[in-house]
Structure formats: structure tokens, C-alpha cells
């Protein structure tokens, strides 16, 4: 836990510095994030599946019967399986394979956010604590690769090159089928709302989503099983959700008031806010918000630019920046530190290279997962009964 406290202080100081002084952008901060979270060790829970596939399942696939065998692997995408096989046959351990790919993905995503942001410390901090941190620690590996391709495709969205955009999104779908839902986002620049229409659209979307949810499950049938699970079953919204929802709207329509050259970021941020709102009622769609998280992080980085009553001052800029920092830090604390299951998975920090220097690396998957999986199962059962 102590590393997260130090990291929060580091970001806090960086955020304040960036509001007062010239915003110097370097790769140092990016490499800190990558070292800490792309090379984590024995954290999260998705690695329990990914490492077993990498070490014990994929190497047994026969090339002459490859595609038929993949169809029986829980619907895993062919691009992801091939990527595993390439690294496995090159002699990479699971941890180095995972860390290397996450390094590349994180660098591309974070460089994009850094380039488009005003206060990149604030953008990175928001991005981390609202989903990217957990995505790296689990890791949400296949979707992170798909997100990376989406970030690459943004260049062609801006240049209005539909064929190149479509091609890259189709490549992304070889790693996570949900990337196919990104194809219509090519037209996101045509999204134009005022605040009133945006709020009406959000609540209308909640009503019609019940109807269209079944259609989504027909397109992506593997996700239909999630709806009946404890984690993704339908539920009610909360007061916290409404506070965050209206805070997002306040930021969005103040920052992009009168701006025309950043329509795609406005559109993708708008979609994130709608998905955020709907996912509190339909948790199944929360998985999609990772694709949109970089864009609201960019928007949040401009919170110091908010002008109320056409009046801007440094004091007001710092005020809005600090409100944003402490609001989302508090939510992170509640969701992860006060939740025993999440605290165990994400806050008991371990780094692969530090553990390697201590000679504390397991010899194989079974040794590494022994005890850890049992603890995960106990905490999951405990959470279900609460």
C-alpha cells in the first residue's frame, strides 16, 4: 500500500507544478508507470488463466489442426493465441512475455495521452486510478492490446481515412472481439450535443438498452454468460454515480465550449460518460469503457481551463484541479482499500524484478498459483455472501 501513497504524493506535486509552470513533457513519468505496473508479479486474478494457457495449454496445440482447436479454447481470439505461441517458442517466460507486451502497449497509449493533454500528470493519474492500473495488474491483456490498436487507428480517424481505420480495428478484433464495436466510432466527429440533449440522451439510452442488450449478446455470445453472474447482473444506480456523472458533464461542456478542432475527443469523452452512467445499471457494458478511458483522461487534464462566468484565474484553476484529484482519489480509496478482495488483488504490490532479485520467483505456474488461488476463491465467496 505504501507505494500507492508515495505515488499519489508524486502525482499531486506534479499536477500542481504543471498548473503553475510550463508543462514539460518527458518519457520519465511514462517509464515509471511501465516499470511499476507492466512488470507486476502475482497480482490481480486474470493471470491465473493467462499463465496457465501460456505454459500448459497453447504449447500443446498442433499446427495442422490449429483453427479447430482454438474454437474449443473458450472463444479465444486467433491473434492472441499466435502471439503467445511466438513468444513461448522464442523461450520467453510468462512474466517477461507479459511485461514486454504490456510495456509496448502502455508506452503507445501513454504517449498518446501525453501528447493530447494539457496537464499530463493529471491525465495519467486519472487514467491509472479509473481503470488502467487494474487493467495492467489483472492483466486485462487481450483488451489492452485491442485498445493499443484503437489508439493507433485514431490517426486515421482524424485524417478521415476510413479504410485504414477499419483495417486496424479488424486487426484489433483478432485480440479481443469487442473491438468490432469500435468500427462505428469512425463517425464520432459528427456527435454534437448541448447539455440538455446530452442528459436526455443518457436517460433515453438507459430505457432502450434493455431492448438492444439481447442484440449485443447475439453479436458477442460469449458475453451472454456474464449477465447472470454475480459480478455483472443488473443493478440499481447510486448517489455516488449521479455525482460523478454530473461532474463529468460539467467538465465536458465547460472545456469544449466553443472548440471545434477537437470534436473526436469531445465525442469519445461523451460516449465514455454515457457508458459510465449505463454501466452502473448494466455492469456488463463496463468492459467497453476501457476503450474510451484515454479520451476522458485527456479531457480531465484541461479541468484547470474551466471558466465560469467568463472569468478564469489561477486560484480557480487550482481549485478545480484539486477537487478532481481528491474526488477520484477518495473513490479509489473506497473501491480498493476498503474492499478486502480488491485490496488483496491490487494493493499488495509486488514487482517481478524486485522479486527476482530476492530469488522469490516461482518455478512454474502451479507453484506460483498455489495458495494464491485458494485465497482468491475464499475472498470471492466471502464477497458474494456479504
Coordinates of C-alpha atoms in Angstrom, one line a residue:
X1 CA 0.0 0.0 0.0
X2 CA 2.9 2.4 0.8
X3 CA 3.9 2.6 -2.9
X4 CA 0.5 3.9 -3.8
X5 CA 0.7 6.6 -1.1
X6 CA 4.1 7.8 -2.4
X7 CA 2.8 7.6 -6.0
X8 CA -0.2 9.7 -5.1
X9 CA 2.0 12.4 -3.5
X10 CA 4.3 12.3 -6.5
X11 CA 1.4 12.9 -8.9
X12 CA -0.2 15.5 -6.6
X13 CA 3.0 17.6 -6.7
X14 CA 3.4 17.1 -10.4
X15 CA -0.2 18.1 -11.0
X16 CA 0.2 21.4 -9.0
X17 CA 3.6 22.1 -10.7
X18 CA 2.0 21.7 -14.1
X19 CA -0.7 24.2 -13.3
X20 CA 1.8 26.9 -12.2
X21 CA 4.7 26.3 -14.5
X22 CA 5.5 25.4 -18.1
X23 CA 4.3 21.9 -18.9
X24 CA 7.4 20.0 -19.8
X25 CA 6.7 16.5 -21.1
X26 CA 9.2 13.8 -20.9
X27 CA 9.2 10.0 -21.0
X28 CA 10.4 9.7 -17.4
X29 CA 7.0 9.5 -15.9
X30 CA 5.8 7.0 -18.6
X31 CA 8.7 4.7 -17.8
X32 CA 8.0 4.9 -14.0
X33 CA 4.4 3.8 -14.7
X34 CA 5.5 1.0 -17.0
X35 CA 8.2 -0.4 -14.7
X36 CA 5.8 -0.4 -11.7
X37 CA 2.7 -1.9 -13.3
X38 CA 3.7 -3.7 -16.5
X39 CA 6.0 -5.9 -14.6
X40 CA 3.9 -6.6 -11.5
X41 CA 4.1 -10.1 -10.1
X42 CA 1.4 -12.3 -8.6
X43 CA -1.2 -9.5 -8.6
X44 CA -4.8 -9.4 -9.9
X45 CA -6.6 -12.7 -10.9
X46 CA -6.8 -12.9 -14.7
X47 CA -3.1 -14.0 -14.8
X48 CA -4.3 -17.3 -13.3
X49 CA -5.9 -18.1 -16.7
X50 CA -3.3 -16.4 -18.9
X51 CA -0.3 -18.0 -17.4
X52 CA -1.8 -21.5 -17.5
X53 CA -2.8 -21.0 -21.1
X54 CA 0.7 -19.8 -21.9
X55 CA 2.7 -22.5 -20.2
X56 CA 0.4 -25.5 -20.3
X57 CA -2.4 -25.2 -23.0
X58 CA -1.1 -23.3 -26.0
X59 CA 2.2 -25.2 -26.4
X60 CA 0.1 -28.4 -26.9
X61 CA -1.7 -27.0 -30.0
X62 CA -1.0 -28.8 -33.2
X63 CA -0.4 -26.6 -36.3
X64 CA -2.1 -29.0 -38.7
X65 CA -5.3 -28.7 -36.6
X66 CA -4.8 -25.2 -35.2
X67 CA -8.0 -23.4 -36.0
X68 CA -10.3 -26.2 -35.0
X69 CA -8.5 -26.5 -31.6
X70 CA -8.7 -22.7 -31.0
X71 CA -12.5 -22.9 -31.3
X72 CA -12.6 -25.0 -28.2
X73 CA -10.4 -22.6 -26.1
X74 CA -13.2 -20.6 -24.5
X75 CA -13.6 -18.5 -27.7
X76 CA -10.1 -17.1 -27.5
X77 CA -9.1 -14.9 -30.5
X78 CA -6.6 -16.3 -33.0
X79 CA -4.2 -13.3 -32.8
X80 CA -3.8 -13.6 -29.1
X81 CA -3.1 -17.4 -29.3
X82 CA -0.5 -16.8 -32.1
X83 CA 1.2 -14.1 -30.1
X84 CA 1.5 -16.5 -27.1
X85 CA 3.0 -19.2 -29.3
X86 CA 5.6 -16.9 -30.9
X87 CA 6.9 -15.7 -27.5
X88 CA 6.7 -19.2 -26.0
X89 CA 8.8 -20.7 -28.8
X90 CA 11.3 -17.8 -28.5
X91 CA 11.9 -19.0 -25.0
X92 CA 10.3 -16.1 -23.1
X93 CA 9.0 -16.8 -19.6
X94 CA 5.3 -15.9 -19.0
X95 CA 6.3 -12.8 -16.9
X96 CA 8.8 -11.5 -19.4
X97 CA 6.3 -12.1 -22.3
X98 CA 3.5 -10.3 -20.4
X99 CA 5.7 -7.5 -19.3
X100 CA 7.2 -6.9 -22.8
X101 CA 3.8 -6.7 -24.5
X102 CA 2.3 -4.6 -21.7
X103 CA 5.4 -2.3 -22.0
X104 CA 4.8 -1.7 -25.7
X105 CA 1.0 -1.2 -25.2
X106 CA 1.4 1.1 -22.2
X107 CA 4.1 3.2 -24.0
X108 CA 1.9 3.8 -27.1
X109 CA -1.2 4.6 -25.0
X110 CA 0.5 6.9 -22.5
X111 CA 2.5 8.8 -25.2
X112 CA -0.8 9.5 -27.0
X113 CA -2.4 10.8 -23.8
X114 CA 0.7 12.8 -23.0
X115 CA 0.6 14.4 -26.4
X116 CA -3.1 15.4 -26.3
X117 CA -3.2 16.5 -22.7
X118 CA -2.7 19.9 -21.0
X119 CA -1.7 18.6 -17.6
X120 CA -0.4 15.2 -18.3
X121 CA 0.3 14.4 -14.7
X122 CA -3.5 14.8 -14.0
X123 CA -4.4 12.8 -17.2
X124 CA -2.1 9.9 -16.2
X125 CA -3.3 9.9 -12.6
X126 CA -7.0 9.9 -13.6
X127 CA -6.3 7.2 -16.3
X128 CA -4.5 5.0 -13.8
X129 CA -6.9 5.1 -10.9
X130 CA -10.0 4.9 -13.0
X131 CA -9.1 1.6 -14.8
X132 CA -5.7 1.4 -16.4
X133 CA -4.0 0.4 -13.1
X134 CA -6.3 -2.6 -12.7
X135 CA -6.2 -3.4 -16.4
X136 CA -2.4 -3.8 -16.1
X137 CA -2.4 -5.7 -12.8
X138 CA -5.0 -8.2 -13.7
X139 CA -4.0 -8.0 -16.6
X140 CA -6.9 -7.3 -19.0
X141 CA -4.4 -8.4 -21.5
X142 CA -6.3 -9.0 -24.7
X143 CA -8.4 -5.9 -24.4
X144 CA -5.3 -3.8 -23.7
X145 CA -3.8 -5.0 -27.0
X146 CA -7.0 -4.1 -28.8
X147 CA -7.0 -0.7 -27.1
X148 CA -3.5 -0.1 -28.4
X149 CA -4.6 -0.7 -31.9
X150 CA -7.5 1.6 -31.4
X151 CA -5.1 4.4 -30.3
X152 CA -3.0 3.7 -33.4
X153 CA -6.2 3.9 -35.5
X154 CA -7.1 7.4 -34.1
X155 CA -4.6 8.9 -36.6
X156 CA -6.7 7.6 -39.5
X157 CA -9.9 8.7 -37.8
X158 CA -8.6 12.2 -37.6
X159 CA -7.3 12.1 -41.2
X160 CA -10.7 10.6 -42.4
X161 CA -9.1 7.5 -43.9
X162 CA -11.9 5.0 -43.3
X163 CA -10.2 2.0 -45.0
X164 CA -7.0 2.3 -42.9
X165 CA -9.1 2.9 -39.7
X166 CA -11.3 -0.2 -40.5
X167 CA -8.3 -2.4 -41.2
X168 CA -6.6 -1.6 -37.9
X169 CA -9.8 -2.1 -35.9
X170 CA -10.2 -5.5 -37.6
X171 CA -6.6 -6.4 -36.6
X172 CA -7.6 -5.3 -33.0
X173 CA -10.5 -7.7 -33.1
X174 CA -8.1 -10.6 -33.6
X175 CA -7.1 -10.0 -30.0
X176 CA -10.5 -9.0 -28.5
X177 CA -13.7 -9.4 -30.4
X178 CA -15.3 -6.4 -28.6
X179 CA -13.0 -4.2 -30.8
X180 CA -15.6 -4.7 -33.6
X181 CA -17.8 -2.3 -31.6
X182 CA -15.2 0.4 -32.3
X183 CA -16.0 0.4 -36.1
X184 CA -18.9 2.9 -35.8
X185 CA -16.7 5.3 -33.8
X186 CA -15.2 6.4 -37.1
X187 CA -18.2 8.7 -37.3
X188 CA -17.8 10.1 -33.8
X189 CA -16.8 13.5 -35.0
X190 CA -20.4 14.0 -36.1
X191 CA -21.6 13.8 -32.5
X192 CA -22.9 17.2 -31.4
X193 CA -24.8 17.8 -28.2
X194 CA -25.8 20.6 -25.9
X195 CA -26.0 19.8 -22.3
X196 CA -29.8 19.3 -22.2
X197 CA -29.8 17.0 -25.2
X198 CA -26.9 15.0 -23.7
X199 CA -28.7 14.4 -20.4
X200 CA -31.9 13.4 -22.2
X201 CA -29.9 11.0 -24.5
X202 CA -28.3 9.4 -21.5
X203 CA -31.6 8.6 -19.7
X204 CA -33.2 7.5 -23.0
X205 CA -30.3 5.2 -23.6
X206 CA -31.0 3.5 -20.3
X207 CA -34.5 2.8 -21.4
X208 CA -33.7 1.3 -24.8
X209 CA -30.6 -0.6 -23.6
X210 CA -32.8 -3.3 -22.2
X211 CA -34.0 -4.0 -25.7
X212 CA -30.7 -3.8 -27.5
X213 CA -28.7 -5.8 -24.9
X214 CA -30.1 -9.0 -26.4
X215 CA -28.8 -8.0 -29.9
X216 CA -25.4 -7.3 -28.5
X217 CA -25.3 -10.8 -27.0
X218 CA -26.2 -12.3 -30.4
X219 CA -23.2 -10.5 -31.9
X220 CA -20.9 -11.4 -29.0
X221 CA -22.5 -14.6 -27.5
X222 CA -19.6 -15.3 -25.1
X223 CA -20.6 -12.3 -23.0
X224 CA -24.2 -13.5 -22.5
X225 CA -22.9 -15.7 -19.7
X226 CA -21.8 -12.6 -17.8
X227 CA -25.3 -11.2 -17.3
X228 CA -26.3 -14.0 -14.9
X229 CA -23.1 -13.8 -12.9
X230 CA -22.9 -12.0 -9.5
X231 CA -20.4 -9.5 -10.9
X232 CA -22.4 -8.4 -14.0
X233 CA -26.0 -8.9 -13.0
X234 CA -28.4 -5.9 -13.5
X235 CA -28.5 -3.5 -10.5
X236 CA -29.6 0.0 -9.4
X237 CA -27.6 3.2 -9.7
X238 CA -26.2 5.1 -6.7
X239 CA -25.8 8.6 -5.4
X240 CA -22.1 8.5 -6.0
X241 CA -22.7 7.6 -9.6
X242 CA -25.0 10.6 -10.1
X243 CA -22.5 13.0 -8.5
X244 CA -19.7 11.7 -10.8
X245 CA -22.0 11.7 -13.9
X246 CA -23.0 15.4 -13.4
X247 CA -19.4 16.4 -12.6
X248 CA -18.3 14.8 -15.9
X249 CA -20.9 16.7 -17.7
X250 CA -20.0 20.0 -16.0
X251 CA -16.3 19.5 -17.1
X252 CA -17.1 18.3 -20.6
X253 CA -19.4 21.2 -21.6
X254 CA -17.2 23.9 -19.9
X255 CA -14.0 22.7 -21.5
X256 CA -15.3 22.2 -25.0
X257 CA -17.5 25.3 -25.1
X258 CA -16.7 26.9 -28.5
X259 CA -14.0 24.5 -29.5
X260 CA -14.3 22.9 -32.9
X261 CA -10.9 21.3 -33.7
X262 CA -11.2 18.5 -31.0
X263 CA -14.5 17.0 -31.9
X264 CA -13.3 13.4 -31.8
X265 CA -12.1 13.8 -28.2
X266 CA -15.4 15.5 -27.3
X267 CA -17.4 12.7 -28.9
X268 CA -15.4 9.9 -27.3
X269 CA -15.5 11.6 -23.9
X270 CA -19.3 12.0 -24.3
X271 CA -19.6 8.3 -25.1
X272 CA -17.4 7.4 -22.0
X273 CA -19.8 9.4 -19.8
X274 CA -22.8 7.6 -21.2
X275 CA -21.2 4.2 -20.8
X276 CA -20.2 5.1 -17.3
X277 CA -23.8 6.0 -16.4
X278 CA -25.3 2.9 -18.1
X279 CA -22.7 0.5 -16.6
X280 CA -23.9 1.4 -13.1
X281 CA -27.2 -0.2 -14.1
X282 CA -25.8 -2.8 -16.6
X283 CA -22.3 -3.7 -15.4
X284 CA -21.8 -6.0 -18.4
X285 CA -21.1 -2.9 -20.6
X286 CA -18.4 -1.6 -18.3
X287 CA -15.8 -3.6 -20.1
X288 CA -16.2 -1.2 -23.1
X289 CA -15.2 1.9 -21.1
X290 CA -11.5 1.0 -21.2
X291 CA -11.5 1.9 -24.9
X292 CA -12.8 5.4 -24.1
X293 CA -10.9 6.0 -20.9
X294 CA -7.9 7.7 -22.6
X295 CA -10.2 10.4 -24.0
X296 CA -11.9 11.4 -20.8
X297 CA -8.5 11.4 -19.2
X298 CA -7.4 13.9 -21.8
X299 CA -10.5 16.0 -21.2
X300 CA -9.9 15.9 -17.4
X301 CA -6.4 17.2 -17.9
X302 CA -8.0 20.5 -19.1
X303 CA -10.0 21.0 -15.9
X304 CA -7.9 23.9 -14.9
X305 CA -9.1 25.7 -18.1
X306 CA -12.7 25.8 -16.9
X307 CA -14.2 29.3 -17.0
X308 CA -17.4 30.2 -15.1
X309 CA -19.0 33.5 -15.9
X310 CA -16.2 34.0 -18.5
X311 CA -13.7 34.5 -15.7
X312 CA -10.5 32.5 -15.2
X313 CA -7.9 32.8 -12.5
X314 CA -5.0 30.6 -11.2
X315 CA -6.8 30.2 -7.9
X316 CA -9.9 28.8 -9.7
X317 CA -7.7 26.6 -11.9
X318 CA -6.1 25.1 -8.8
X319 CA -9.4 24.7 -7.1
X320 CA -11.0 22.7 -9.9
X321 CA -7.8 20.6 -10.2
X322 CA -7.7 19.8 -6.5
X323 CA -11.4 18.9 -6.4
X324 CA -10.8 16.5 -9.3
X325 CA -7.7 15.0 -7.6
X326 CA -9.3 14.4 -4.2
X327 CA -12.7 13.3 -5.5
X328 CA -11.2 10.4 -7.6
X329 CA -8.6 9.6 -5.0
X330 CA -11.4 9.2 -2.5
X331 CA -13.3 6.9 -4.8
X332 CA -10.2 4.8 -5.5
X333 CA -9.6 4.5 -1.7
X334 CA -13.2 3.4 -1.1
X335 CA -13.3 0.9 -4.0
X336 CA -9.9 -0.7 -3.5
X337 CA -8.5 -0.1 0.0
X338 CA -11.8 -0.6 1.9
X339 CA -12.7 -3.7 -0.2
X340 CA -10.9 -6.7 1.1
X341 CA -11.0 -8.6 -2.2
X342 CA -9.6 -5.7 -4.2
X343 CA -7.1 -4.8 -1.5
X344 CA -5.7 -8.3 -1.7
X345 CA -5.5 -8.3 -5.6
X346 CA -4.3 -4.9 -6.3
X347 CA -2.7 -3.2 -3.2
X348 CA -0.3 -6.0 -2.1
X349 CA 2.3 -4.7 -4.5
X350 CA 4.9 -7.0 -6.0
X351 CA 7.3 -6.3 -8.9
X352 CA 8.8 -9.1 -11.0
X353 CA 12.3 -7.7 -11.0
X354 CA 12.3 -7.0 -7.3
X355 CA 11.1 -10.5 -6.5
X356 CA 13.7 -11.9 -8.9
X357 CA 16.5 -10.1 -7.0
X358 CA 15.2 -11.7 -3.8
X359 CA 15.1 -15.1 -5.6
X360 CA 11.4 -15.2 -4.8
X361 CA 10.2 -16.3 -8.2
X362 CA 8.1 -19.5 -8.6
X363 CA 9.5 -22.2 -10.8
X364 CA 6.2 -22.7 -12.7
X365 CA 2.5 -21.8 -12.8
X366 CA 1.4 -24.4 -10.3
X367 CA 3.9 -23.3 -7.7
X368 CA 3.1 -19.6 -8.3
X369 CA -0.7 -20.1 -8.1
X370 CA -0.7 -22.5 -5.1
X371 CA -2.1 -20.7 -2.1
X372 CA -2.9 -17.5 -4.1
X373 CA -5.8 -19.1 -6.0
X374 CA -7.2 -20.5 -2.8
X375 CA -7.1 -17.1 -1.2
X376 CA -8.8 -15.6 -4.2
X377 CA -11.6 -18.2 -4.0
X378 CA -12.1 -17.6 -0.3
X379 CA -12.4 -13.8 -0.8
X380 CA -14.7 -14.2 -3.7
X381 CA -17.0 -16.4 -1.7
X382 CA -16.9 -14.0 1.2
X383 CA -17.7 -11.1 -1.1
X384 CA -20.7 -13.0 -2.6
X385 CA -22.1 -13.7 0.9
X386 CA -21.8 -10.1 2.1

